[in-house]
PDB file of C-alpha atoms in Angstrom:
ATOM      1  CA  UNK A   4     204.760  78.895 -89.195  1.00  0.00           C
ATOM      2  CA  UNK A   5     206.509  81.408 -91.126  1.00  0.00           C
ATOM      3  CA  UNK A   6     205.945  84.724 -90.710  1.00  0.00           C
ATOM      4  CA  UNK A   7     205.282  87.269 -93.913  1.00  0.00           C
ATOM      5  CA  UNK A   8     207.709  89.764 -94.268  1.00  0.00           C
ATOM      6  CA  UNK A   9     205.694  92.720 -96.100  1.00  0.00           C
ATOM      7  CA  UNK A  10     208.320  94.805 -98.666  1.00  0.00           C
ATOM      8  CA  UNK A  11     209.192  98.258 -96.723  1.00  0.00           C
ATOM      9  CA  UNK A  12     207.238 100.959 -99.032  1.00  0.00           C
ATOM     10  CA  UNK A  13     209.444 102.395-101.997  1.00  0.00           C
ATOM     11  CA  UNK A  14     209.679 106.353-102.683  1.00  0.00           C
ATOM     12  CA  UNK A  15     207.192 105.876-106.075  1.00  0.00           C
ATOM     13  CA  UNK A  16     204.578 104.101-103.448  1.00  0.00           C
ATOM     14  CA  UNK A  17     204.849 106.781-100.678  1.00  0.00           C
ATOM     15  CA  UNK A  18     201.654 108.636-101.006  1.00  0.00           C
ATOM     16  CA  UNK A  19     202.400 111.221 -97.720  1.00  0.00           C
ATOM     17  CA  UNK A  20     204.762 113.630 -98.690  1.00  0.00           C
ATOM     18  CA  UNK A  21     206.260 113.597 -94.940  1.00  0.00           C
ATOM     19  CA  UNK A  22     206.636 109.827 -95.144  1.00  0.00           C
ATOM     20  CA  UNK A  23     208.295 110.689 -98.360  1.00  0.00           C
ATOM     21  CA  UNK A  24     210.583 113.195 -96.562  1.00  0.00           C
ATOM     22  CA  UNK A  25     211.376 110.610 -93.671  1.00  0.00           C
ATOM     23  CA  UNK A  26     212.042 107.962 -96.100  1.00  0.00           C
ATOM     24  CA  UNK A  27     214.951 110.022 -97.839  1.00  0.00           C
ATOM     25  CA  UNK A  28     216.422 111.650 -94.426  1.00  0.00           C
ATOM     26  CA  UNK A  29     217.101 108.029 -93.256  1.00  0.00           C
ATOM     27  CA  UNK A  30     218.255 106.891 -96.730  1.00  0.00           C
ATOM     28  CA  UNK A  31     220.615 109.840 -96.763  1.00  0.00           C
ATOM     29  CA  UNK A  32     221.406 109.779 -93.178  1.00  0.00           C
ATOM     30  CA  UNK A  33     221.203 113.502 -92.784  1.00  0.00           C
ATOM     31  CA  UNK A  34     222.352 114.637 -89.717  1.00  0.00           C
ATOM     32  CA  UNK A  35     220.341 116.935 -87.868  1.00  0.00           C
ATOM     33  CA  UNK A  36     216.897 116.001 -85.775  1.00  0.00           C
ATOM     34  CA  UNK A  37     214.707 114.087 -88.291  1.00  0.00           C
ATOM     35  CA  UNK A  38     211.458 114.171 -85.663  1.00  0.00           C
ATOM     36  CA  UNK A  39     211.594 118.150 -85.324  1.00  0.00           C
ATOM     37  CA  UNK A  40     212.117 118.277 -89.199  1.00  0.00           C
ATOM     38  CA  UNK A  41     209.371 116.209 -90.008  1.00  0.00           C
ATOM     39  CA  UNK A  42     207.067 117.740 -86.995  1.00  0.00           C
ATOM     40  CA  UNK A  43     208.093 120.966 -88.721  1.00  0.00           C
ATOM     41  CA  UNK A  44     207.327 120.080 -92.635  1.00  0.00           C
ATOM     42  CA  UNK A  45     203.744 118.295 -91.173  1.00  0.00           C
ATOM     43  CA  UNK A  46     203.093 121.240 -89.206  1.00  0.00           C
ATOM     44  CA  UNK A  47     203.918 123.605 -92.094  1.00  0.00           C
ATOM     45  CA  UNK A  48     202.025 121.763 -94.545  1.00  0.00           C
ATOM     46  CA  UNK A  49     198.864 121.495 -92.133  1.00  0.00           C
ATOM     47  CA  UNK A  50     199.165 125.340 -91.674  1.00  0.00           C
ATOM     48  CA  UNK A  51     198.879 126.005 -95.567  1.00  0.00           C
ATOM     49  CA  UNK A  52     195.763 123.228 -95.929  1.00  0.00           C
ATOM     50  CA  UNK A  53     194.100 125.527 -93.088  1.00  0.00           C
ATOM     51  CA  UNK A  54     194.573 128.763 -94.403  1.00  0.00           C
ATOM     52  CA  UNK A  55     193.444 127.708 -98.021  1.00  0.00           C
ATOM     53  CA  UNK A  56     190.425 126.238 -96.374  1.00  0.00           C
ATOM     54  CA  UNK A  57     189.924 129.305 -94.064  1.00  0.00           C
ATOM     55  CA  UNK A  58     190.663 132.495 -96.196  1.00  0.00           C
ATOM     56  CA  UNK A  59     188.360 130.909 -99.351  1.00  0.00           C
ATOM     57  CA  UNK A  60     185.542 131.196 -96.866  1.00  0.00           C
ATOM     58  CA  UNK A  61     187.037 134.681 -95.628  1.00  0.00           C
ATOM     59  CA  UNK A  62     186.927 135.761 -99.205  1.00  0.00           C
ATOM     60  CA  UNK A  63     183.453 135.201 -99.698  1.00  0.00           C
ATOM     61  CA  UNK A  64     183.054 137.765 -97.223  1.00  0.00           C
ATOM     62  CA  UNK A  65     185.284 139.953 -98.783  1.00  0.00           C
ATOM     63  CA  UNK A  66     187.945 139.585 -95.998  1.00  0.00           C
ATOM     64  CA  UNK A  67     191.323 137.993 -96.023  1.00  0.00           C
ATOM     65  CA  UNK A  68     193.041 136.513 -92.915  1.00  0.00           C
ATOM     66  CA  UNK A  69     194.863 139.959 -91.471  1.00  0.00           C
ATOM     67  CA  UNK A  70     191.157 141.511 -91.533  1.00  0.00           C
ATOM     68  CA  UNK A  71     189.367 138.988 -90.193  1.00  0.00           C
ATOM     69  CA  UNK A  72     191.602 138.416 -87.023  1.00  0.00           C
ATOM     70  CA  UNK A  73     191.566 142.379 -86.423  1.00  0.00           C
ATOM     71  CA  UNK A  74     188.192 142.390 -86.658  1.00  0.00           C
ATOM     72  CA  UNK A  75     187.846 139.405 -84.004  1.00  0.00           C
ATOM     73  CA  UNK A  76     190.414 141.271 -81.869  1.00  0.00           C
ATOM     74  CA  UNK A  77     188.510 144.399 -81.626  1.00  0.00           C
ATOM     75  CA  UNK A  78     185.036 141.938 -81.039  1.00  0.00           C
ATOM     76  CA  UNK A  79     186.870 140.551 -78.446  1.00  0.00           C
ATOM     77  CA  UNK A  80     187.964 143.180 -76.686  1.00  0.00           C
ATOM     78  CA  UNK A  81     185.787 144.984 -73.650  1.00  0.00           C
ATOM     79  CA  UNK A  82     184.272 147.957 -75.390  1.00  0.00           C
ATOM     80  CA  UNK A  83     185.484 146.657 -79.180  1.00  0.00           C
ATOM     81  CA  UNK A  84     188.257 149.382 -79.338  1.00  0.00           C
ATOM     82  CA  UNK A  85     191.944 148.777 -79.267  1.00  0.00           C
ATOM     83  CA  UNK A  86     195.164 150.899 -80.523  1.00  0.00           C
ATOM     84  CA  UNK A  87     196.335 150.386 -83.633  1.00  0.00           C
ATOM     85  CA  UNK A  88     199.951 149.652 -82.176  1.00  0.00           C
ATOM     86  CA  UNK A  89     198.179 146.558 -79.642  1.00  0.00           C
ATOM     87  CA  UNK A  90     196.539 145.270 -82.818  1.00  0.00           C
ATOM     88  CA  UNK A  91     199.976 144.441 -84.530  1.00  0.00           C
ATOM     89  CA  UNK A  92     201.398 142.912 -81.019  1.00  0.00           C
ATOM     90  CA  UNK A  93     198.020 140.919 -81.078  1.00  0.00           C
ATOM     91  CA  UNK A  94     198.478 139.670 -84.517  1.00  0.00           C
ATOM     92  CA  UNK A  95     201.899 139.170 -84.918  1.00  0.00           C
ATOM     93  CA  UNK A  96     202.291 141.321 -87.874  1.00  0.00           C
ATOM     94  CA  UNK A  97     204.010 144.918 -88.407  1.00  0.00           C
ATOM     95  CA  UNK A  98     202.288 148.390 -87.361  1.00  0.00           C
ATOM     96  CA  UNK A  99     202.280 149.102 -91.188  1.00  0.00           C
ATOM     97  CA  UNK A 100     200.530 145.829 -92.082  1.00  0.00           C
ATOM     98  CA  UNK A 101     198.005 146.807 -89.076  1.00  0.00           C
ATOM     99  CA  UNK A 102     197.163 150.213 -90.533  1.00  0.00           C
ATOM    100  CA  UNK A 103     197.072 149.074 -94.051  1.00  0.00           C
ATOM    101  CA  UNK A 104     194.144 146.380 -92.277  1.00  0.00           C
ATOM    102  CA  UNK A 105     192.469 149.354 -90.744  1.00  0.00           C
ATOM    103  CA  UNK A 106     192.706 151.611 -93.464  1.00  0.00           C
ATOM    104  CA  UNK A 107     190.724 148.620 -95.792  1.00  0.00           C
ATOM    105  CA  UNK A 108     188.344 148.131 -92.950  1.00  0.00           C
ATOM    106  CA  UNK A 109     187.766 151.637 -92.194  1.00  0.00           C
ATOM    107  CA  UNK A 110     186.833 152.313 -96.560  1.00  0.00           C
ATOM    108  CA  UNK A 111     184.279 149.481 -95.935  1.00  0.00           C
ATOM    109  CA  UNK A 112     182.704 151.090 -92.801  1.00  0.00           C
ATOM    110  CA  UNK A 113     183.572 147.964 -90.580  1.00  0.00           C
ATOM    111  CA  UNK A 114     185.941 150.242 -88.252  1.00  0.00           C
ATOM    112  CA  UNK A 115     186.541 153.579 -87.476  1.00  0.00           C
ATOM    113  CA  UNK A 116     189.336 155.571 -86.271  1.00  0.00           C
ATOM    114  CA  UNK A 117     189.666 158.297 -83.270  1.00  0.00           C
ATOM    115  CA  UNK A 118     192.429 159.902 -81.314  1.00  0.00           C
ATOM    116  CA  UNK A 119     193.405 158.481 -77.879  1.00  0.00           C
ATOM    117  CA  UNK A 120     191.956 160.421 -75.023  1.00  0.00           C
ATOM    118  CA  UNK A 121     195.052 160.663 -73.332  1.00  0.00           C
ATOM    119  CA  UNK A 122     198.053 159.712 -76.016  1.00  0.00           C
ATOM    120  CA  UNK A 123     198.139 162.150 -78.737  1.00  0.00           C
ATOM    121  CA  UNK A 124     200.630 160.065 -80.680  1.00  0.00           C
ATOM    122  CA  UNK A 125     198.114 156.929 -80.592  1.00  0.00           C
ATOM    123  CA  UNK A 126     195.055 156.321 -82.409  1.00  0.00           C
ATOM    124  CA  UNK A 127     191.747 153.650 -81.266  1.00  0.00           C
ATOM    125  CA  UNK A 128     190.476 151.652 -83.338  1.00  0.00           C
ATOM    126  CA  UNK A 129     186.805 150.828 -83.195  1.00  0.00           C
ATOM    127  CA  UNK A 130     184.633 147.859 -84.798  1.00  0.00           C
ATOM    128  CA  UNK A 131     181.141 149.469 -86.251  1.00  0.00           C
ATOM    129  CA  UNK A 132     177.825 147.395 -86.093  1.00  0.00           C
ATOM    130  CA  UNK A 133     178.250 146.810 -89.819  1.00  0.00           C
ATOM    131  CA  UNK A 134     182.026 145.403 -88.641  1.00  0.00           C
ATOM    132  CA  UNK A 135     180.231 142.997 -86.183  1.00  0.00           C
ATOM    133  CA  UNK A 136     177.425 141.918 -88.591  1.00  0.00           C
ATOM    134  CA  UNK A 137     179.724 140.805 -91.053  1.00  0.00           C
ATOM    135  CA  UNK A 138     182.246 139.038 -88.566  1.00  0.00           C
ATOM    136  CA  UNK A 139     179.496 137.300 -87.523  1.00  0.00           C
ATOM    137  CA  UNK A 140     178.562 136.129 -90.961  1.00  0.00           C
ATOM    138  CA  UNK A 141     182.583 135.198 -91.365  1.00  0.00           C
ATOM    139  CA  UNK A 142     182.318 133.251 -88.522  1.00  0.00           C
ATOM    140  CA  UNK A 143     179.526 131.410 -89.153  1.00  0.00           C
ATOM    141  CA  UNK A 144     181.134 130.265 -92.712  1.00  0.00           C
ATOM    142  CA  UNK A 145     184.372 129.217 -90.790  1.00  0.00           C
ATOM    143  CA  UNK A 146     182.301 127.718 -87.862  1.00  0.00           C
ATOM    144  CA  UNK A 147     180.867 125.632 -90.916  1.00  0.00           C
ATOM    145  CA  UNK A 148     184.365 124.200 -92.048  1.00  0.00           C
ATOM    146  CA  UNK A 149     185.630 123.911 -88.335  1.00  0.00           C
ATOM    147  CA  UNK A 150     187.765 127.158 -88.557  1.00  0.00           C
ATOM    148  CA  UNK A 151     190.072 124.975 -91.122  1.00  0.00           C
ATOM    149  CA  UNK A 152     189.969 121.594 -88.786  1.00  0.00           C
ATOM    150  CA  UNK A 153     187.549 119.309 -90.248  1.00  0.00           C
ATOM    151  CA  UNK A 154     187.326 116.033 -88.508  1.00  0.00           C
ATOM    152  CA  UNK A 155     188.652 117.565 -85.164  1.00  0.00           C
ATOM    153  CA  UNK A 156     186.984 115.916 -81.665  1.00  0.00           C
ATOM    154  CA  UNK A 157     187.196 118.105 -78.978  1.00  0.00           C
ATOM    155  CA  UNK A 158     189.619 115.601 -77.631  1.00  0.00           C
ATOM    156  CA  UNK A 159     191.925 116.022 -80.600  1.00  0.00           C
ATOM    157  CA  UNK A 160     191.420 120.046 -79.927  1.00  0.00           C
ATOM    158  CA  UNK A 161     192.189 119.727 -76.133  1.00  0.00           C
ATOM    159  CA  UNK A 162     195.571 117.821 -77.309  1.00  0.00           C
ATOM    160  CA  UNK A 163     196.561 120.168 -79.476  1.00  0.00           C
ATOM    161  CA  UNK A 164     196.093 123.215 -77.604  1.00  0.00           C
ATOM    162  CA  UNK A 165     197.981 121.625 -75.002  1.00  0.00           C
ATOM    163  CA  UNK A 166     201.062 121.157 -76.961  1.00  0.00           C
ATOM    164  CA  UNK A 167     200.588 124.264 -78.856  1.00  0.00           C
ATOM    165  CA  UNK A 168     200.539 126.165 -75.251  1.00  0.00           C
ATOM    166  CA  UNK A 169     203.751 124.556 -74.591  1.00  0.00           C
ATOM    167  CA  UNK A 170     205.407 125.470 -77.281  1.00  0.00           C
ATOM    168  CA  UNK A 171     204.411 128.884 -77.327  1.00  0.00           C
ATOM    169  CA  UNK A 172     205.420 128.889 -73.975  1.00  0.00           C
ATOM    170  CA  UNK A 173     208.839 127.523 -74.803  1.00  0.00           C
ATOM    171  CA  UNK A 174     209.000 130.038 -77.872  1.00  0.00           C
ATOM    172  CA  UNK A 175     208.737 133.102 -75.616  1.00  0.00           C
ATOM    173  CA  UNK A 176     204.725 134.033 -76.891  1.00  0.00           C
ATOM    174  CA  UNK A 177     203.228 133.441 -74.038  1.00  0.00           C
ATOM    175  CA  UNK A 178     204.605 133.812 -69.841  1.00  0.00           C
ATOM    176  CA  UNK A 179     202.086 130.786 -68.441  1.00  0.00           C
ATOM    177  CA  UNK A 180     201.202 127.881 -69.518  1.00  0.00           C
ATOM    178  CA  UNK A 181     197.130 127.316 -70.201  1.00  0.00           C
TER     179      UNK A 181
END
């Protein structure tokens, strides 16, 4: 019995951009680690898809990603208060970006600033009840689209978190594994 050989996909029939890149990487015999390149490409493509979905939902509430994450960081804090400098570090943004986001959110009365009780150079930021209410509404909207991870199962999410935790630890983002 003869085995049937199927033709390899051609560039005009490849619908996945990462598969397309892999095809040409191999065809051109490029140097470097193909798997790392393809993983990076796939991750960046998915990140863009996720950000577009999440930011679309946040815009419905007058927020952007930085605003939402800043408010969520405050919400998750024990007293709802953090220093602007610690918000910038937590969000991995420049202090100026955290300050500008604070300005925007303060103008909307979603948070307020206060002086640090012992350090005159530091400014505390506290979420307001209005901020908590808007954050809740935005979070319900994000939950409806599975926080940009539609179709994922709890097993998928656990595996993803394990891989990301390993990579974040290797990159120095955290001092200890999950």
